[in-house]
PDB file of C-alpha atoms and ligand atoms in Angstrom:
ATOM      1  CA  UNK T   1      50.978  35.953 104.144  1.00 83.00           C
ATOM      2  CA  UNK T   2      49.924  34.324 107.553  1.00 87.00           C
ATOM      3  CA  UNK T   3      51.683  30.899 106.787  1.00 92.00           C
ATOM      4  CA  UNK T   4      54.850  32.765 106.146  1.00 94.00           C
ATOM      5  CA  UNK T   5      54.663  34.302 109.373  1.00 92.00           C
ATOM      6  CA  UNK T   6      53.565  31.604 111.111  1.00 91.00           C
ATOM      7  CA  UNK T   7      55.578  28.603 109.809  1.00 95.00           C
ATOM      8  CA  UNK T   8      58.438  29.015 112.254  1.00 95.00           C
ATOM      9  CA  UNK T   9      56.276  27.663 115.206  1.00 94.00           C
ATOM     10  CA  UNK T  10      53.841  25.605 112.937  1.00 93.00           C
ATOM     11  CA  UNK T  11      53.394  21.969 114.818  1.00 94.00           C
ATOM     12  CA  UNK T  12      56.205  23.127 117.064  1.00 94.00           C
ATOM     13  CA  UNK T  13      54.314  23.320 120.024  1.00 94.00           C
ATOM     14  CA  UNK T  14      54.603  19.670 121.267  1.00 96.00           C
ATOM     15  CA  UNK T  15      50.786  19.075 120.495  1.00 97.00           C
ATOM     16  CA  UNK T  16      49.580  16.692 118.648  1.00 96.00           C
ATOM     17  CA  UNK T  17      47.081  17.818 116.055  1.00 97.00           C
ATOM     18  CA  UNK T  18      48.525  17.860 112.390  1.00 97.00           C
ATOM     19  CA  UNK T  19      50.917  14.366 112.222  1.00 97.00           C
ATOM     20  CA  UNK T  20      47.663  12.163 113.603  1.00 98.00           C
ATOM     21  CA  UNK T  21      45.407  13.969 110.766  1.00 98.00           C
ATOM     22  CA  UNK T  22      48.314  13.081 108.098  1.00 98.00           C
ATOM     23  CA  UNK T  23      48.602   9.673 109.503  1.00 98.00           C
ATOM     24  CA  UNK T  24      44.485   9.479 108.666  1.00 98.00           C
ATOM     25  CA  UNK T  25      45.109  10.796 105.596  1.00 98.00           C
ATOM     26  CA  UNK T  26      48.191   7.958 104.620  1.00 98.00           C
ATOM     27  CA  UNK T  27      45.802   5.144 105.847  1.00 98.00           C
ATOM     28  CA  UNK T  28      42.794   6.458 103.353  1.00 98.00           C
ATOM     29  CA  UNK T  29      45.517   6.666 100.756  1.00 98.00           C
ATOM     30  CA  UNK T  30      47.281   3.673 101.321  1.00 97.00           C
ATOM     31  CA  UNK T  31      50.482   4.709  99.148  1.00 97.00           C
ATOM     32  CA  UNK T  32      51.792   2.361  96.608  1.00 97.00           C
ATOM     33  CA  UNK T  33      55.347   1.940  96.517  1.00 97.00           C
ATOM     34  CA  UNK T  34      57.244   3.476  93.118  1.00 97.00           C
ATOM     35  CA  UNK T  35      53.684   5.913  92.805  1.00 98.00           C
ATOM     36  CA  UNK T  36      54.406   9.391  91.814  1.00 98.00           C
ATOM     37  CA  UNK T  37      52.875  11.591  94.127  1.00 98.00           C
ATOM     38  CA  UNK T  38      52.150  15.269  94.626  1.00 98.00           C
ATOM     39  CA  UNK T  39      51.330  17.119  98.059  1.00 98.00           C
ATOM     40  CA  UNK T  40      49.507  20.373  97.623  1.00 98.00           C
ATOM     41  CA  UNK T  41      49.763  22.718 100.750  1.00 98.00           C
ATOM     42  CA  UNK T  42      52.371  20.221 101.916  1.00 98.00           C
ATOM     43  CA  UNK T  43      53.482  22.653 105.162  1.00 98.00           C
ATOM     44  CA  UNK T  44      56.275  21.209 106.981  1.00 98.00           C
ATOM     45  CA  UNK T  45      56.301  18.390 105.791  1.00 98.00           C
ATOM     46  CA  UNK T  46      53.303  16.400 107.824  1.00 98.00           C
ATOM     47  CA  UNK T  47      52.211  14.260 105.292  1.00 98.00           C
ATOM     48  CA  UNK T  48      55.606  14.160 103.213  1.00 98.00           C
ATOM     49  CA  UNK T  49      57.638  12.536 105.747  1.00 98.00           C
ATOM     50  CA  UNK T  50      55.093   9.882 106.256  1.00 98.00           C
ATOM     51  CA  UNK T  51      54.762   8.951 103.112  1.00 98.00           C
ATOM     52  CA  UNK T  52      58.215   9.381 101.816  1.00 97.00           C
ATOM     53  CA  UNK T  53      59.629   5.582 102.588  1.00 97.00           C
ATOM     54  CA  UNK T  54      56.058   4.416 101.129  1.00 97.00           C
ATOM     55  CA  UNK T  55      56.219   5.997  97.233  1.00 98.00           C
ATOM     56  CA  UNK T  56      58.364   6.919  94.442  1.00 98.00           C
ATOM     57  CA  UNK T  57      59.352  10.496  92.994  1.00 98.00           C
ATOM     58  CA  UNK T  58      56.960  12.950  95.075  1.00 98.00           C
ATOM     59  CA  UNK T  59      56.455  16.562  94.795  1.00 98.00           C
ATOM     60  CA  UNK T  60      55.507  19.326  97.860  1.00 98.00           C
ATOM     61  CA  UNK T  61      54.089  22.295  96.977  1.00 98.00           C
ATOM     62  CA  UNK T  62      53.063  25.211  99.229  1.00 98.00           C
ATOM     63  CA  UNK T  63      52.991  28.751  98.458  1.00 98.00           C
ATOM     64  CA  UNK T  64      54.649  29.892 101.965  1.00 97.00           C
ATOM     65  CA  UNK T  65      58.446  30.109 100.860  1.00 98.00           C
ATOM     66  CA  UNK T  66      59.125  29.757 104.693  1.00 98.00           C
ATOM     67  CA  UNK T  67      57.238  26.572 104.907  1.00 98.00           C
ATOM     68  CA  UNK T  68      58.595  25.213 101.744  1.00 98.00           C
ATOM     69  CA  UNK T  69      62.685  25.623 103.314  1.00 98.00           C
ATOM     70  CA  UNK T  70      60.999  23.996 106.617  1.00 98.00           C
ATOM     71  CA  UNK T  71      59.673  21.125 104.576  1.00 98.00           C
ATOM     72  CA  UNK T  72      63.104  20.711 103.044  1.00 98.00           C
ATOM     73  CA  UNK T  73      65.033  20.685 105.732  1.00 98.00           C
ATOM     74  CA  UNK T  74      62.628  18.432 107.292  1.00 98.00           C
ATOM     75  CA  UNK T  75      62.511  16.271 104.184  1.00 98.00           C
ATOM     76  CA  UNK T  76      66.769  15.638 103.951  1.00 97.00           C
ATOM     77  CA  UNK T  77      67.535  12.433 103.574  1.00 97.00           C
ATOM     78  CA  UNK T  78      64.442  11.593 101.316  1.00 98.00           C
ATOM     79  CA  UNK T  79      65.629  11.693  98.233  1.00 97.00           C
ATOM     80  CA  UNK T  80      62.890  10.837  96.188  1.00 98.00           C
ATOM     81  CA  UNK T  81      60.898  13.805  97.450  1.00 98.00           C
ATOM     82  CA  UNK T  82      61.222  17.550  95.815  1.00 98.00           C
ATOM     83  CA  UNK T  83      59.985  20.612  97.371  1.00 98.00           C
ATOM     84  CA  UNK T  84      58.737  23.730  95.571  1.00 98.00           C
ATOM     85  CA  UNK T  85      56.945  27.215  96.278  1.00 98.00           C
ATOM     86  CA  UNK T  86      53.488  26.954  94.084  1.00 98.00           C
ATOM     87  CA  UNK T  87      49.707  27.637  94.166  1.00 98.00           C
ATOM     88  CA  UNK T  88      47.552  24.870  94.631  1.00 98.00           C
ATOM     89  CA  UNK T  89      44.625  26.682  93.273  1.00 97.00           C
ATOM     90  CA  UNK T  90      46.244  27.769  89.952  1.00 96.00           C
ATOM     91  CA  UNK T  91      48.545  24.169  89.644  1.00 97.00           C
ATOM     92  CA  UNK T  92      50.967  23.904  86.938  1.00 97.00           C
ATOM     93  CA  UNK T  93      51.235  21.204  84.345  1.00 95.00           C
ATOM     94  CA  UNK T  94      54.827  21.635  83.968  1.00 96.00           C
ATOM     95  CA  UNK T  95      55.180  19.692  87.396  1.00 97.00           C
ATOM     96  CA  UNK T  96      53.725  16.102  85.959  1.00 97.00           C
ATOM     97  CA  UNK T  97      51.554  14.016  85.749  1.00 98.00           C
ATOM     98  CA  UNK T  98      51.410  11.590  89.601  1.00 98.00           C
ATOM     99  CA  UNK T  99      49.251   9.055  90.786  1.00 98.00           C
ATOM    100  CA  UNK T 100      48.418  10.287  93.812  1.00 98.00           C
ATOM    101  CA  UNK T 101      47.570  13.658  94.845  1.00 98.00           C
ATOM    102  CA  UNK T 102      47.125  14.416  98.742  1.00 98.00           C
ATOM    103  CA  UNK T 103      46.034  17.338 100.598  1.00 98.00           C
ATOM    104  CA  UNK T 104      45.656  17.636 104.593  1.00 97.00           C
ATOM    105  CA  UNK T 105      44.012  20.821 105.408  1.00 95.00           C
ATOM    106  CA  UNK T 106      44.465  23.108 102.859  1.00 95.00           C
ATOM    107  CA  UNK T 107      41.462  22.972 100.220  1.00 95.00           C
ATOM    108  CA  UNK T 108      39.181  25.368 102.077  1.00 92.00           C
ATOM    109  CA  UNK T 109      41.887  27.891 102.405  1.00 91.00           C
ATOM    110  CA  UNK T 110      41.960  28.061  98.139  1.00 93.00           C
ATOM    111  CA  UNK T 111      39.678  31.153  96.743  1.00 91.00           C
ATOM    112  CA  UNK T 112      37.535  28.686  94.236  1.00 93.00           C
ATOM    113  CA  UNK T 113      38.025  24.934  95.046  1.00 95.00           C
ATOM    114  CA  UNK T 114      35.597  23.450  92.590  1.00 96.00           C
ATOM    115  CA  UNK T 115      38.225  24.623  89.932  1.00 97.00           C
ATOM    116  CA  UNK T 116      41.440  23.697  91.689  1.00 97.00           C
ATOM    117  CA  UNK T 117      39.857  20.314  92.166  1.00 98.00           C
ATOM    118  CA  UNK T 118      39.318  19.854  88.293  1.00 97.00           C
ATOM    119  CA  UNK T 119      43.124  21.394  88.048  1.00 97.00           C
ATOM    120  CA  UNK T 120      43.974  18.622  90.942  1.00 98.00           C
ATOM    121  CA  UNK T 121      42.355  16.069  88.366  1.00 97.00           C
ATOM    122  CA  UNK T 122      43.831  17.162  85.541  1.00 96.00           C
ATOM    123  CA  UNK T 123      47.337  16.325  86.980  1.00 97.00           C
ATOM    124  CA  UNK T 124      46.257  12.577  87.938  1.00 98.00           C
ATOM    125  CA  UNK T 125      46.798   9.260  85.392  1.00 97.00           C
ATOM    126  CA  UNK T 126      44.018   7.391  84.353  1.00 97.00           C
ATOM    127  CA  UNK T 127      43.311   5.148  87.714  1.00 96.00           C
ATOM    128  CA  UNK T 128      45.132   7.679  90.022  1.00 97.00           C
ATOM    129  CA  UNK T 129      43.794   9.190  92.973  1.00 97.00           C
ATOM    130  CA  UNK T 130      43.151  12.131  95.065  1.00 98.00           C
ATOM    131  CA  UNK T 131      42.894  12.081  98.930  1.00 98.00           C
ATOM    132  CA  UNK T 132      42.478  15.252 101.187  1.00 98.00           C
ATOM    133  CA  UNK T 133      41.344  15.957 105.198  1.00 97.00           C
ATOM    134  CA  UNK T 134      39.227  18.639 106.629  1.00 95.00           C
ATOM    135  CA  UNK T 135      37.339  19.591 109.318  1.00 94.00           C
ATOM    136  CA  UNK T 136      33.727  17.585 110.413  1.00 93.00           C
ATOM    137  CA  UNK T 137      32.049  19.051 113.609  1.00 91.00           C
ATOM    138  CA  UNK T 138      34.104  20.032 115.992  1.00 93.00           C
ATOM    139  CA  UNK T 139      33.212  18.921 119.364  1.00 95.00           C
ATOM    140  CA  UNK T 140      31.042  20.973 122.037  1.00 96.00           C
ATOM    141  CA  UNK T 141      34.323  22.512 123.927  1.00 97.00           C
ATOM    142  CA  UNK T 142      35.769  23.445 120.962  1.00 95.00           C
ATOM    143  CA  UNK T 143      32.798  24.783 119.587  1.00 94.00           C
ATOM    144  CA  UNK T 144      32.641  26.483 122.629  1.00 97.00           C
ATOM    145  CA  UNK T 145      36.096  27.977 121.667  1.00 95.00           C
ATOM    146  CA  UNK T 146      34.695  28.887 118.445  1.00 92.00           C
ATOM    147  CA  UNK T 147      32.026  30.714 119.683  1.00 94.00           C
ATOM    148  CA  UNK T 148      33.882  32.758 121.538  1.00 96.00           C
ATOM    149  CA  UNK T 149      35.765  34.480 118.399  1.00 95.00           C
ATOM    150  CA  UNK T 150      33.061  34.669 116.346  1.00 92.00           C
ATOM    151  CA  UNK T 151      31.930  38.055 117.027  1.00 94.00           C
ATOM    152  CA  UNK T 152      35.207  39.256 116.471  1.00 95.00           C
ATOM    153  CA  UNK T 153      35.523  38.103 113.260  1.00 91.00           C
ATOM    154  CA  UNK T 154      35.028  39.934 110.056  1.00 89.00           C
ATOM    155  CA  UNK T 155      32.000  38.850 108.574  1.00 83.00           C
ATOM    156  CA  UNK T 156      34.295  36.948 105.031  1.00 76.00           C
ATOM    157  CA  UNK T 157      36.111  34.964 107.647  1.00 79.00           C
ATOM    158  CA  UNK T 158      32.936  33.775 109.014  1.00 69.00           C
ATOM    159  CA  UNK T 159      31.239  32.641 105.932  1.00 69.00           C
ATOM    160  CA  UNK T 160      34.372  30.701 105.257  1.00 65.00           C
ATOM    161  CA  UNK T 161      33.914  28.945 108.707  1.00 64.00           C
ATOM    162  CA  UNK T 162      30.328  28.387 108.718  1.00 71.00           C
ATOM    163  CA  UNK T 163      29.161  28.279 105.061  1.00 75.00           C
ATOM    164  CA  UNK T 164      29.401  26.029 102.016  1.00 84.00           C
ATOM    165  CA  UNK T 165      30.462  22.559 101.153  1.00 87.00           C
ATOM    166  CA  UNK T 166      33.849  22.130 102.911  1.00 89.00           C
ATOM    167  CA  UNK T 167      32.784  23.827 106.316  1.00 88.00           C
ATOM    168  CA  UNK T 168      32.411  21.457 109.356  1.00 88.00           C
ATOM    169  CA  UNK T 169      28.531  21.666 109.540  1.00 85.00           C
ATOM    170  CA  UNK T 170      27.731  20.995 105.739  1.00 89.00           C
ATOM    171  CA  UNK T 171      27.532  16.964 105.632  1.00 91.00           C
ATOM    172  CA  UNK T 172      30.094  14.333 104.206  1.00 93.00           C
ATOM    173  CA  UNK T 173      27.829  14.304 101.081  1.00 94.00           C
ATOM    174  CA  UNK T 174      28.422  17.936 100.177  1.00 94.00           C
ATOM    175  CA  UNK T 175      31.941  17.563 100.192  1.00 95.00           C
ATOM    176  CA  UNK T 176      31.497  14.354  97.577  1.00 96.00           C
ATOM    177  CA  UNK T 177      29.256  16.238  95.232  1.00 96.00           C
ATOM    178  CA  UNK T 178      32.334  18.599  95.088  1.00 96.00           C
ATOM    179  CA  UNK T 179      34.564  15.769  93.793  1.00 98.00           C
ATOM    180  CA  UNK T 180      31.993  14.474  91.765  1.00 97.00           C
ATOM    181  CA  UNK T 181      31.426  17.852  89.625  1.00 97.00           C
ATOM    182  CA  UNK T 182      35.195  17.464  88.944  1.00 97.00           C
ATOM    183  CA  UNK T 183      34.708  14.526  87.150  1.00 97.00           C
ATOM    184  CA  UNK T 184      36.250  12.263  89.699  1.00 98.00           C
ATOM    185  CA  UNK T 185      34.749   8.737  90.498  1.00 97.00           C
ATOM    186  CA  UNK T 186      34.314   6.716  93.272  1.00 96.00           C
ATOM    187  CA  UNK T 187      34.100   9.462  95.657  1.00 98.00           C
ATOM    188  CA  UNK T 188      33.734   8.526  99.466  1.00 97.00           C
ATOM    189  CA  UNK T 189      34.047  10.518 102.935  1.00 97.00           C
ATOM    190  CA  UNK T 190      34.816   8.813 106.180  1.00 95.00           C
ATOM    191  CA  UNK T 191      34.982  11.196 109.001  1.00 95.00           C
ATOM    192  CA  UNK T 192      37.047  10.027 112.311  1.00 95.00           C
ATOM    193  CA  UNK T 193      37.248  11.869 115.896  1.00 95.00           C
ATOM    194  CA  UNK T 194      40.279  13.199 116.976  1.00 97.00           C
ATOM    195  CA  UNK T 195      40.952  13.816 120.469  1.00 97.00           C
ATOM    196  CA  UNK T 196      43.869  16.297 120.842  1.00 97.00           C
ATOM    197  CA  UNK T 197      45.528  16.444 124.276  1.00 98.00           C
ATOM    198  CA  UNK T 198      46.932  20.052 125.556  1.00 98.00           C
ATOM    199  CA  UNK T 199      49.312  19.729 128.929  1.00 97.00           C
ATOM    200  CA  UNK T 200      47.585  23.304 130.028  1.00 97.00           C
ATOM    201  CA  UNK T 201      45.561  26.191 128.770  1.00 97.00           C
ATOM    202  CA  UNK T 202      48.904  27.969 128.159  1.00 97.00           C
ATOM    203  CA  UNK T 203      49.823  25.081 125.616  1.00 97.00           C
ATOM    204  CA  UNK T 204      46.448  26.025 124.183  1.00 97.00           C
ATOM    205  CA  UNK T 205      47.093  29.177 123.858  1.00 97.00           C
ATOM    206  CA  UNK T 206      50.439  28.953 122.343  1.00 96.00           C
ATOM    207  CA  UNK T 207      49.465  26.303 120.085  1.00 97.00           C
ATOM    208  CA  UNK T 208      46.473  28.402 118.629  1.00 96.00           C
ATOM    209  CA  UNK T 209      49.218  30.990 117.601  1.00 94.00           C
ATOM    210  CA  UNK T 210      50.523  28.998 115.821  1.00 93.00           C
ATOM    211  CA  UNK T 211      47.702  27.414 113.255  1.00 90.00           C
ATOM    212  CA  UNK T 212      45.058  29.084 111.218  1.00 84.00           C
ATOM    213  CA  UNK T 213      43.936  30.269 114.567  1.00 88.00           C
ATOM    214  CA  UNK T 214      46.022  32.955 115.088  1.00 91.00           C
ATOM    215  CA  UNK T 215      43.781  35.024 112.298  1.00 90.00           C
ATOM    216  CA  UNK T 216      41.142  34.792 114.937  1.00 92.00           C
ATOM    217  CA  UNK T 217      43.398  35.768 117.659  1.00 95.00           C
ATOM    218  CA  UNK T 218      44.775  38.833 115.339  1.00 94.00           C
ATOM    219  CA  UNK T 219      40.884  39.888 114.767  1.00 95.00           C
ATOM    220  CA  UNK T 220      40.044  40.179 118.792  1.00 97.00           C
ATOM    221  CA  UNK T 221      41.252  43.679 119.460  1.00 97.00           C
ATOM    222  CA  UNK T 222      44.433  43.765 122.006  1.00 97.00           C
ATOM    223  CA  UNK T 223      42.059  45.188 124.731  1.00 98.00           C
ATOM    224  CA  UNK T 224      39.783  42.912 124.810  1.00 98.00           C
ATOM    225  CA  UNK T 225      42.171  39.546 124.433  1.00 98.00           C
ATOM    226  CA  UNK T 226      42.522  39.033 127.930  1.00 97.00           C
ATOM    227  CA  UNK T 227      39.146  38.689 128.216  1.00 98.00           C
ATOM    228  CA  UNK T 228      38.897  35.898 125.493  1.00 98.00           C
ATOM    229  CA  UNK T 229      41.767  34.484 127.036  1.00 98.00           C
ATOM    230  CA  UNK T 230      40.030  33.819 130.257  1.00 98.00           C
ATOM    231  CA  UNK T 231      36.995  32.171 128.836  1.00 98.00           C
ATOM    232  CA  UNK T 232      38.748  30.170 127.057  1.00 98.00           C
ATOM    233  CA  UNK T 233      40.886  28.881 129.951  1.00 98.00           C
ATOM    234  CA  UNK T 234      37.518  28.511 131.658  1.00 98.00           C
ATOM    235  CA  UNK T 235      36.267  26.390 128.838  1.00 98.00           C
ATOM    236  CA  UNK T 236      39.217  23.838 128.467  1.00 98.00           C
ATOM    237  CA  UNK T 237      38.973  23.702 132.450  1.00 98.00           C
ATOM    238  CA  UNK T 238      35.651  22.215 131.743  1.00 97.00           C
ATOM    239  CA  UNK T 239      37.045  19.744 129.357  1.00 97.00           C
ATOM    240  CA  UNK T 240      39.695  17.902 131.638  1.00 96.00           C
ATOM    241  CA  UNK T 241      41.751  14.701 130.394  1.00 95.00           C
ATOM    242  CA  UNK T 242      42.018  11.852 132.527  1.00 95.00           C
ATOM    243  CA  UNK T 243      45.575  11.754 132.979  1.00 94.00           C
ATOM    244  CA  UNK T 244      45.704  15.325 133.151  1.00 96.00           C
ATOM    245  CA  UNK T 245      45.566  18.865 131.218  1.00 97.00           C
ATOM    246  CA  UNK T 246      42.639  19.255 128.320  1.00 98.00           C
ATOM    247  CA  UNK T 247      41.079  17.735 126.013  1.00 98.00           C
ATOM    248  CA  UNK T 248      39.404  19.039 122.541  1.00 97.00           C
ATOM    249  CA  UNK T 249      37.607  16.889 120.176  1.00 97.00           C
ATOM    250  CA  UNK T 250      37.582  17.641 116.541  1.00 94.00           C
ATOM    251  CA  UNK T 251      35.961  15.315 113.848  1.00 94.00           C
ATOM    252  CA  UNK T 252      38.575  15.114 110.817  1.00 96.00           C
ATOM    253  CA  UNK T 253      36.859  13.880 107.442  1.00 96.00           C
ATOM    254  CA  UNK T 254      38.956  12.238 104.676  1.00 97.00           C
ATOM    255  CA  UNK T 255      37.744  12.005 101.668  1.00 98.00           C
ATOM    256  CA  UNK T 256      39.042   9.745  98.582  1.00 98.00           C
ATOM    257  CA  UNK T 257      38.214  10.058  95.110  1.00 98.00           C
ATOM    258  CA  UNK T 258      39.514   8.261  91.472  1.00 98.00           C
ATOM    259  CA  UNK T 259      40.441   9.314  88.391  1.00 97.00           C
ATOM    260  CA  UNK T 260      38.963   7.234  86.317  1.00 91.00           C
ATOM    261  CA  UNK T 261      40.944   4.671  84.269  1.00 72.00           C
ATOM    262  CA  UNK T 262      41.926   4.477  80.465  1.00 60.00           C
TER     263      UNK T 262
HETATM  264  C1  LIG D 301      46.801  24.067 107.722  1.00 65.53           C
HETATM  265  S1  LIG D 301      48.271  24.092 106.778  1.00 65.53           S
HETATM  266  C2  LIG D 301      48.458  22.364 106.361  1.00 65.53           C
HETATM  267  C3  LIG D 301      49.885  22.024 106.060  1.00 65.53           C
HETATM  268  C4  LIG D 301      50.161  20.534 105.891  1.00 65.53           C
HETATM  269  N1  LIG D 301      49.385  19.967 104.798  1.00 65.53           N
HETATM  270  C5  LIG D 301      49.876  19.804 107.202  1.00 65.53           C
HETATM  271  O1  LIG D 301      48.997  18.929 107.210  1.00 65.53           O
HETATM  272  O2  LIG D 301      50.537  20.109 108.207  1.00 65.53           O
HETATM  273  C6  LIG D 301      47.756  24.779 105.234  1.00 65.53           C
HETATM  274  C7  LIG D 301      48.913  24.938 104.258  1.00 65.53           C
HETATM  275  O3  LIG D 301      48.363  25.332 102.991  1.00 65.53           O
HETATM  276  C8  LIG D 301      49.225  26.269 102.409  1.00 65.53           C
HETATM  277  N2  LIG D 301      48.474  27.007 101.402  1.00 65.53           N
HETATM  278  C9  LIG D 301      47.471  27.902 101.589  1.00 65.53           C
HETATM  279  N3  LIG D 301      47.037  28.366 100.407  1.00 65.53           N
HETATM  280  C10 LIG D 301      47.780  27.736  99.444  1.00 65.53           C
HETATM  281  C11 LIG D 301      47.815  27.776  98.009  1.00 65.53           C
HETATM  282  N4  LIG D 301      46.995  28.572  97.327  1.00 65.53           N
HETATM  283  N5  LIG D 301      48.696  27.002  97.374  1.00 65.53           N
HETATM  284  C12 LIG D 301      49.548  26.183  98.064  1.00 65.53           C
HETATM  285  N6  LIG D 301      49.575  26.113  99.403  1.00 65.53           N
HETATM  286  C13 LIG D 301      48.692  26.865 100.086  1.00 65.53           C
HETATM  287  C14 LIG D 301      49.717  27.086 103.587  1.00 65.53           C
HETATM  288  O4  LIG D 301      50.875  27.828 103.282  1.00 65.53           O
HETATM  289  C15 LIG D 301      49.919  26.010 104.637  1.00 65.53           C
HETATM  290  O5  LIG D 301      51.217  25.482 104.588  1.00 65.53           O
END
């Protein structure tokens, strides 16, 4: 399982990508204190330890064992929060009932998300709600990047990139219409840029080890990597930051949906 392989160096690389999207995801949110909440695909812990101070009992679930003992450790000291291995697509109703369910960057990674979002629903009180990120458009360097793996990639991992409601070209609306089918209410997407700084193309590269990236990396064959490698570099040379090394924009949507009340 990638994650498990991967969650050693996950967010370990000093850049600053997955904390800003959870703090996005808190603000949309804005927890309620004593609310029992449950984060799906919680990680290491990005959105947890935000949030912790802000609610009551809360739940992490991930179904990396390696991320879940990260998460813990990461989490000591919290002790309202509980971390467990489980599947976010196939949830289980022996875990609660919470107010709030979150997910940052994990719904297009589940094999049928229309269902796991009527499962998601099915675990929220009348008046709860459910708030997840994912990607919008990424911007034209990193779309750039992008390009440059995709004809390496096997053609499943494409369509999961470029097709359907919760890729980065379908719009806000298509992602709504998801929610809405699962019987939530109020359903609203606000998309924000995020600017992510790198120091040098070799915290680039290191950094896209360590996120779903690496797949991309793993489907380039080893002869040919160095090439990749180079344009790249090239690429992100093209994208300087003012006060120095790189810069990669990436839209982040957030969307927010209700369950409705009693
Ligand atoms: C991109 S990471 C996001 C982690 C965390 N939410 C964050 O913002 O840093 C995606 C996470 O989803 C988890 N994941 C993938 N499929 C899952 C599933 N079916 N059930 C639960 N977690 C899953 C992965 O193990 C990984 O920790």
């Amino acid at each position: 399982m990638m994650f498990d392989q991967l969650a050693a160096v996950y967010d370990m690389t000093g850049v600053e990508f997955f904390g800003p999207i959870a703090d996005g995801l808190v603000d949309v949110l804005q927890p309620r204190p004593g609310e029992r909440l449950l984060d799906l695909g919680c990680g290491r812990g990005a959105v947890l330890s935000r949030i912790a101070p802000f609610v009551g009992p809360a739940l992490g679930v991930d179904i990396s064992a390696e991320m879940v003992g990260y998460c813990r450790t990461a989490l000591v000291g919290h002790d309202n929060v509980r971390v467990e291995v489980g599947d976010a697509q196939s949830t289980d109703p022996a875990w609660g009932v919470f107010d709030a369910v979150t997910a940052s960057l994990v719904l297009f990674f589940l094999p049928d998300p229309p269902a796991a979002l009527r499962n998601w629903r099915n675990l929220l009180t009348p008046g709860g709600r459910c708030v997840i990120s994912t990607f919008g458009a990424p911007g034209p360097a990193w779309q750039a990047i992008d390009e440059t793996f995709a004809p390496f990639l096997p053609p499943g991992m494409l369509d999961a990139r470029t097709k359907g409601p919760l890729s980065p070209s379908s719009p806000d609306a298509a992602v709504d219409a998801l929610f809405a089918a699962a019987g939530f209410e109020d359903v609203r997407t606000v998309t924000l840029p995020l600017e992510t700084r790198f120091a040098s193309v070799e915290q680039w590269e290191a950094f896209s080890w360590t996120t779903g990236q690496r797949a991309m990396w793993l489907a380039v064959p080893e002869s040919r990597r160095a090439a990749v490698r180079e344009t790249i570099f090239e690429i992100l040379r093209s994208s300087p930051h003012p006060d120095g090394g790189y810069v990669l924009s990436q839209s982040v949507r957030y969307t927010y949906a209700g369950n409705a009340g009693a």
